[in-house]
XYZ file of C-alpha atoms in Angstrom:
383
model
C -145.137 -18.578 29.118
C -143.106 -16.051 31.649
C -139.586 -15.335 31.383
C -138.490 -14.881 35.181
C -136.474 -12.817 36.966
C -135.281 -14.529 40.177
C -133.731 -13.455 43.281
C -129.947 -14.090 43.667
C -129.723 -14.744 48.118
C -126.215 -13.641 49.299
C -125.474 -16.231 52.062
C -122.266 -16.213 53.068
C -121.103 -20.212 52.236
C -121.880 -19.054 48.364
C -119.545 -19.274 45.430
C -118.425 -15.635 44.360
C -117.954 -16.990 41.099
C -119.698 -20.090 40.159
C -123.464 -18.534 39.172
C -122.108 -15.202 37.810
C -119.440 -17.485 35.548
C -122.867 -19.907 34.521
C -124.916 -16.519 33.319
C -121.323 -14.710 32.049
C -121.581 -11.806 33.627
C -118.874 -10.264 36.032
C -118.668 -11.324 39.556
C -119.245 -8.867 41.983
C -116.981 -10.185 44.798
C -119.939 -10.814 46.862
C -121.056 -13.839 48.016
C -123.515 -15.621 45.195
C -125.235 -18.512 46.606
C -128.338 -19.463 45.617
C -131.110 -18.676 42.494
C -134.941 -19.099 43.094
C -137.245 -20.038 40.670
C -140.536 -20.331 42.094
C -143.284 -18.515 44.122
C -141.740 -19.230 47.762
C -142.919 -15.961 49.475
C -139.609 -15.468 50.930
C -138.161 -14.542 47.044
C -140.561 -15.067 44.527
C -139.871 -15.082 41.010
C -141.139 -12.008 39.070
C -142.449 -11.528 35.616
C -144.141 -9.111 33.425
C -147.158 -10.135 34.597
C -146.375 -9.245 38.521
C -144.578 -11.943 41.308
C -145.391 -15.208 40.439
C -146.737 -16.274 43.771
C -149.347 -13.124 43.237
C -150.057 -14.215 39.624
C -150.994 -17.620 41.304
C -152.958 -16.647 44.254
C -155.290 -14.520 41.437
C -156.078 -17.713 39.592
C -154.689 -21.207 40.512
C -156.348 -23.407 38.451
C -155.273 -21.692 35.316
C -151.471 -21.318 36.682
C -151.322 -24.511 38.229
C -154.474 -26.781 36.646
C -157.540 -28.172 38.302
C -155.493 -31.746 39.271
C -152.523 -29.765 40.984
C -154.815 -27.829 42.921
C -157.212 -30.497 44.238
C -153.765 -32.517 45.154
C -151.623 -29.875 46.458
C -153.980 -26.631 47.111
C -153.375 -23.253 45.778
C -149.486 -23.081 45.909
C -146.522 -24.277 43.537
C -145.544 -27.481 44.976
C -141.805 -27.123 44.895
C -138.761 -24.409 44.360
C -136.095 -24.841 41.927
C -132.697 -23.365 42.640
C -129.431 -22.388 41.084
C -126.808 -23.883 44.275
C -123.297 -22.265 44.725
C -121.498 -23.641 47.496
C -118.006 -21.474 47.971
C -117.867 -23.042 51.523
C -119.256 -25.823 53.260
C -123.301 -25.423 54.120
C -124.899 -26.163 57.688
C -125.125 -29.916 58.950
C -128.709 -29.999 58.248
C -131.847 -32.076 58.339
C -135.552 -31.861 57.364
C -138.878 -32.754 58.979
C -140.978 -34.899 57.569
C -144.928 -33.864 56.957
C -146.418 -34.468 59.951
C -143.639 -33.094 61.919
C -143.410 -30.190 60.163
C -147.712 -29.662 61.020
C -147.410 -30.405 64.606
C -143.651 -28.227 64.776
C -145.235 -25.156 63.033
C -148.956 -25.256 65.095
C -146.844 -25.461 68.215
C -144.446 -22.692 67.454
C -147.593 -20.775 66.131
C -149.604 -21.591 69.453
C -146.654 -20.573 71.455
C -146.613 -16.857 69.552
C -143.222 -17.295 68.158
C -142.248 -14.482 65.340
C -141.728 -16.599 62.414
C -138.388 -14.501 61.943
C -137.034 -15.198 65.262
C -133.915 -16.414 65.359
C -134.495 -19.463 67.691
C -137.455 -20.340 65.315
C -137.614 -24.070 64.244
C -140.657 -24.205 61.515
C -140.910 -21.473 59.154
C -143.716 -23.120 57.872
C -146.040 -26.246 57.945
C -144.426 -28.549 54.999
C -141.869 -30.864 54.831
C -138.429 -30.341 52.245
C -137.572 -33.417 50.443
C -134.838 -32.456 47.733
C -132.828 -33.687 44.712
C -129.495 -31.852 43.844
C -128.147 -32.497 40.669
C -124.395 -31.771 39.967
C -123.051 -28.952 37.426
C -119.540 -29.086 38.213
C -118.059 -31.840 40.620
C -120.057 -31.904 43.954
C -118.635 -32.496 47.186
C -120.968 -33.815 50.680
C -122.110 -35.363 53.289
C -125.367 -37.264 53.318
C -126.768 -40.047 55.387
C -125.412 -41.754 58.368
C -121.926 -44.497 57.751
C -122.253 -47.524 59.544
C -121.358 -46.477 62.842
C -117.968 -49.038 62.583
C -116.253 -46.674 59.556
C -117.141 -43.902 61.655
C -115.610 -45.127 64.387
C -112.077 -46.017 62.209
C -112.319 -42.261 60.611
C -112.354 -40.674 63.835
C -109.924 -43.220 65.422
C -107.425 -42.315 62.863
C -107.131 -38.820 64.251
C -105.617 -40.137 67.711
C -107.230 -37.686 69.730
C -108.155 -38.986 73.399
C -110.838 -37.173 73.980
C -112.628 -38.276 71.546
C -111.796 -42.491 72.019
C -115.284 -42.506 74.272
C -117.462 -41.687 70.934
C -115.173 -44.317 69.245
C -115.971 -46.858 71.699
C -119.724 -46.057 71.711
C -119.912 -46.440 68.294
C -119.043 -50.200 68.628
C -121.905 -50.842 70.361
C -125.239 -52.122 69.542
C -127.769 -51.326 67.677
C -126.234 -48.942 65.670
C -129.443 -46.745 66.195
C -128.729 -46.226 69.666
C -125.175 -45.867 69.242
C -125.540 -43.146 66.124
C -128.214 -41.536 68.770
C -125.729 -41.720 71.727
C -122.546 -40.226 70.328
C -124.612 -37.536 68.054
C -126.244 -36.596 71.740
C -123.062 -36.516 73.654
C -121.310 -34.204 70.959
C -123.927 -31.433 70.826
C -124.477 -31.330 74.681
C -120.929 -31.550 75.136
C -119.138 -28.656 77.445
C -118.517 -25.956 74.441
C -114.850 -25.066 75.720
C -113.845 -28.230 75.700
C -115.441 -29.325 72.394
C -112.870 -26.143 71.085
C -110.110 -27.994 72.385
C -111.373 -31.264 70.964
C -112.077 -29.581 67.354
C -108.595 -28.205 67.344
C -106.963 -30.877 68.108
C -108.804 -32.754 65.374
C -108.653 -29.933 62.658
C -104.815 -30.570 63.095
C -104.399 -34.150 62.919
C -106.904 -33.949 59.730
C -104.455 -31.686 57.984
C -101.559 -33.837 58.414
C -103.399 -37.062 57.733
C -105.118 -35.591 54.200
C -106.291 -37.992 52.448
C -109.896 -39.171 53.899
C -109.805 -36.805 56.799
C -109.411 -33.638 54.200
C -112.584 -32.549 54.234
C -112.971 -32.495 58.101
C -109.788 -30.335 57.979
C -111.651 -27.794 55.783
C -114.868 -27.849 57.832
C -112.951 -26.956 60.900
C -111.331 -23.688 59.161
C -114.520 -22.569 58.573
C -116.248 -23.401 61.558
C -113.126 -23.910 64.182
C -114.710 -24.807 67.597
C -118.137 -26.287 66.301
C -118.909 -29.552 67.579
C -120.617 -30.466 63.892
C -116.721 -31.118 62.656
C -117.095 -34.282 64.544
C -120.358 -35.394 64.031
C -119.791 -34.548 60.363
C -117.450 -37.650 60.316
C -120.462 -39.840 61.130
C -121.884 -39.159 57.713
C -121.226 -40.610 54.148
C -118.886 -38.491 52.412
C -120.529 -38.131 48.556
C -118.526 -36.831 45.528
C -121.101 -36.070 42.626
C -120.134 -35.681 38.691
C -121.984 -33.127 36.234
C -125.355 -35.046 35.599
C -125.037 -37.067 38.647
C -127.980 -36.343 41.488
C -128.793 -37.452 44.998
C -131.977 -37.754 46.706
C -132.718 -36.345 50.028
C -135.739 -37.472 52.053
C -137.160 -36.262 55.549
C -134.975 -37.113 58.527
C -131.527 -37.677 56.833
C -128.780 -35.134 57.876
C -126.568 -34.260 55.340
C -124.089 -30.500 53.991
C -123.174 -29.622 50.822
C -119.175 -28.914 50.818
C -118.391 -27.328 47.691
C -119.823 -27.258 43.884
C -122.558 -25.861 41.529
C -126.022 -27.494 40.935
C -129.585 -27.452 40.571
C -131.915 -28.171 43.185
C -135.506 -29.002 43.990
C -137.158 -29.641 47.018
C -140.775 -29.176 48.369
C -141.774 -25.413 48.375
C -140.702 -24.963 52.056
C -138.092 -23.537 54.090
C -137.555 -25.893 56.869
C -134.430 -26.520 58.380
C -133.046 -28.180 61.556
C -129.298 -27.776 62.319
C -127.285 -30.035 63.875
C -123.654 -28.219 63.592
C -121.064 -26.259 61.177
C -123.559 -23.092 61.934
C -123.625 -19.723 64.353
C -127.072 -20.065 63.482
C -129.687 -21.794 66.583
C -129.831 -25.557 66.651
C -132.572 -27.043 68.758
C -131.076 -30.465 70.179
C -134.534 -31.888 71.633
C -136.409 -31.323 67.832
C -133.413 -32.062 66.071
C -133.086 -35.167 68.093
C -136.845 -36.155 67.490
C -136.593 -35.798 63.787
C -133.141 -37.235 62.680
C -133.408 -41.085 61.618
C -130.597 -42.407 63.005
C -129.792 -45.354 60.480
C -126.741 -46.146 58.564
C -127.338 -45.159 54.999
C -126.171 -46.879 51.768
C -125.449 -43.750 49.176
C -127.219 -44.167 46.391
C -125.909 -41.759 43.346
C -129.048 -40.934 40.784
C -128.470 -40.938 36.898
C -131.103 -39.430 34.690
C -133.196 -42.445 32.764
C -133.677 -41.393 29.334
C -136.867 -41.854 27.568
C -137.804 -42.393 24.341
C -138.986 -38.549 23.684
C -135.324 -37.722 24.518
C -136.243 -36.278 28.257
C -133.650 -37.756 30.788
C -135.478 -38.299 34.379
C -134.437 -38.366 37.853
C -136.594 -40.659 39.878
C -137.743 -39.753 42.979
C -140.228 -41.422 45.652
C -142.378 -38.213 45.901
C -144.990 -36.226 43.980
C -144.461 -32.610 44.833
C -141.615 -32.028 42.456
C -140.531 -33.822 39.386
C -136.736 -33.312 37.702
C -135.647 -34.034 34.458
C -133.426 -32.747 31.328
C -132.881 -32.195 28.189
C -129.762 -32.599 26.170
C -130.696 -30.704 22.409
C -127.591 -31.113 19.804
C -127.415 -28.886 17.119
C -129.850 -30.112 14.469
C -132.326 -31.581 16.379
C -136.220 -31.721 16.084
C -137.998 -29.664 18.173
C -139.432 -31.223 21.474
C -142.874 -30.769 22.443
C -142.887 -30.196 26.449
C -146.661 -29.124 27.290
C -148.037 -30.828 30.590
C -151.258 -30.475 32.363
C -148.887 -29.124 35.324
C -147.147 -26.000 35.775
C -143.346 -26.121 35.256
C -140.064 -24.227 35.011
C -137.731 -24.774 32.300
C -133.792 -23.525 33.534
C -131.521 -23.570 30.411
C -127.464 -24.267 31.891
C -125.572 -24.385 28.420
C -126.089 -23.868 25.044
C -128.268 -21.802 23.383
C -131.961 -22.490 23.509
C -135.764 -21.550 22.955
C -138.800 -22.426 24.851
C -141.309 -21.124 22.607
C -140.855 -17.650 21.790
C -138.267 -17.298 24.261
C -134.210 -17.428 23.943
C -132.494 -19.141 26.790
C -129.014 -18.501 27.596
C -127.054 -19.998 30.634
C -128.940 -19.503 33.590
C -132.490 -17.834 32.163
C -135.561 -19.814 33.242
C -139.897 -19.408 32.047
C -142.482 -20.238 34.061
C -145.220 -22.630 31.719
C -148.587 -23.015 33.487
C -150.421 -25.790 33.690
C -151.427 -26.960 29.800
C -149.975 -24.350 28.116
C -148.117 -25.122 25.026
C -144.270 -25.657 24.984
C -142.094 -26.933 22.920
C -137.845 -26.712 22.936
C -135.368 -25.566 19.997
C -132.114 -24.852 19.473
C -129.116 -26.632 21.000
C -128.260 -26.684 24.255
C -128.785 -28.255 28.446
C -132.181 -27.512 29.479
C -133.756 -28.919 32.998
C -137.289 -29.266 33.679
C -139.240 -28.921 36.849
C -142.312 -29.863 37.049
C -144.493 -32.553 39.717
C -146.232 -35.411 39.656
C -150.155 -35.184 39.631
């Protein structure tokens, strides 16, 4: 197995604190906000060997196994992160498969760098994701039904915004989620500002509920995605706790540490709480605008001790291990690659220690087996 050395991205929403705290070393003061473990061109993990994504494209089936590449082609199926959110994340959704095909081919067809800044698909697969909670997590995900909304935003008293309140008392609450998203990011940008200010206040004396709206607007005063935040469940995970993400569902991470998984792509449609390009007509076309009961994932344990997170999808698999001191030593080998990311304790995957934060790269059928006591997560996929 590979001990990896991973790319630390500096976006400016990231902790300063959280990920250099988790691997105890001293912050820097810059922003720290997410770890990649994986062979995503864009920051591939490296290893003794060479890049990861290199040592793959040499020989696939012995990195990855004959059954991951005749189900997923020559290519890691997913990315594993380290997630620090300082301050709150994009309102963001993600394509689903075919989407993603026809949105790349089109954008390729057209000639579009895939760098540019008004680029939509960075590539042609879809991002399904799990994020799995650290330290208390705090965000958005999935649509209310359109009535709560309505009451939340209500609350505030502001009059420009009683026409979105009315609209979202009408019926179905498809069109009416469709409607009032529409209206607010085609809305006239100055007077949006006034309407976001005016909100960001009456959030900050109301507290309570409307807190979190309050804090969005400091950080992104003026941006129409303050309001259309409000139309989303607002999701507070504990440390173990996990929530599922699936194509078309818009969601933002507020605040917290975790690890996350998601399909080994990088694309992203914005709908707000972002300088960054949104593009209304694809965003439009991909969101699923249906209210959204929030369901909170717990691992299920197993009898060999490894704790699962159940997803719907194939291309990435999460689970865990909790080792006390003592215990036997856990065979993990699979006939699929994985990544093993230790987050407390002290532990050994094979031959190699794991402190807080230190991940190896097993390929497909190797041998593996944990010791020593400690939190160890698994990623791996289902093939």
């Amino acid at each position: 197995m590979d001990r990896l050395v991973n790319t630390v991205r500096p976006y400016a929403w990231g902790s300063t604190t959280a990920i250099p705290e988790l691997l105890g070393i001293a912050p820097t003061g810059e922003p720290q906000a997410e770890m990649w473990m994986g062979a995503h061109p864009g920051a591939p993990s490296r290893t003794e060997r060479g890049a990861l994504n290199d040592l793959i494209a040499a020989d696939p089936v012995r990195e990855l196994g004959e059954r991951t590449v005749e189900k997923f082609g020559p290519r890691l199926p997913f990315l594993l992160k380290l997630l620090a959110a300082g301050a709150p994340l994009s309102l963001q959704v993600h394509p689903d498969l075919a989407q993603a095909e026809a949105g790349y081919a089109a954008e390729e067809a057209a000639g579009i760098p895939v760098d540019a800044p008004h680029r939509t698909y960075k590539d042609a697969n879809h991002k399904p994701e799990l994020i799995c909670a650290l330290t208390p997590f705090d965000g958005l995900c999935g649509f209310r039904n359109p009535v709560e909304a309505a009451d939340l935003i209500a609350a505030l008293g502001v009059d420009s915004l009683k026409p979105y309140v009315d609209l979202l008392h009408a019926h179905p609450e498809e069109a009416a989620l469709r409607e009032v998203l529409t209206a607010l990011l085609t809305a006239d940008r100055e007077e949006m500002a006034h309407t976001v200010a005016e909100a960001h206040a009456a959030a900050d004396r109301l507290g309570g509920d409307h807190a979190p709206y309050a804090l969005l607007a400091h950080h992104y005063p003026s941006d129409p995605g303050v309001i259309a935040a409000m139309l989303l469940n607002r999701v507070r995970l504990q440390p173990g706790e996990a929530l599922y993400l699936g194509a078309g569902v818009p969601h933002a991470y507020i605040e917290g540490l975790g690890v996350e998984i998601m399909a080994n792509s990088d694309n992203v449609l914005r709908c707000g709480l972002t300088p960054k390009h949104v593009d209304v007509p694809e965003l439009l076309r991909v969101v699923r605008f249906e209210p959204n009961e929030l369901t909170v994932l717990r691992p299920e344990a197993s009898p060999s001790g490894e704790e699962v997170y159940e997803t719907p999808i194939d291309e990435f698999r999460l689970s865990r291990y909790v080792r006390a001191e003592g215990a036997a030593p856990t065979d993990v080998t699979a006939p699929t690659p994985q990544i093993l990311l230790a987050v407390a304790g002290r532990t050994q995957a094979g031959e190699v220690t794991l402190a807080p934060g230190e991940s190896v790269f097993v390929p497909a059928g190797e041998a593996a087996e944990l010791t020593g006591a400690g939190t160890v997560f698994r990623a791996t996929l289902v093939a």
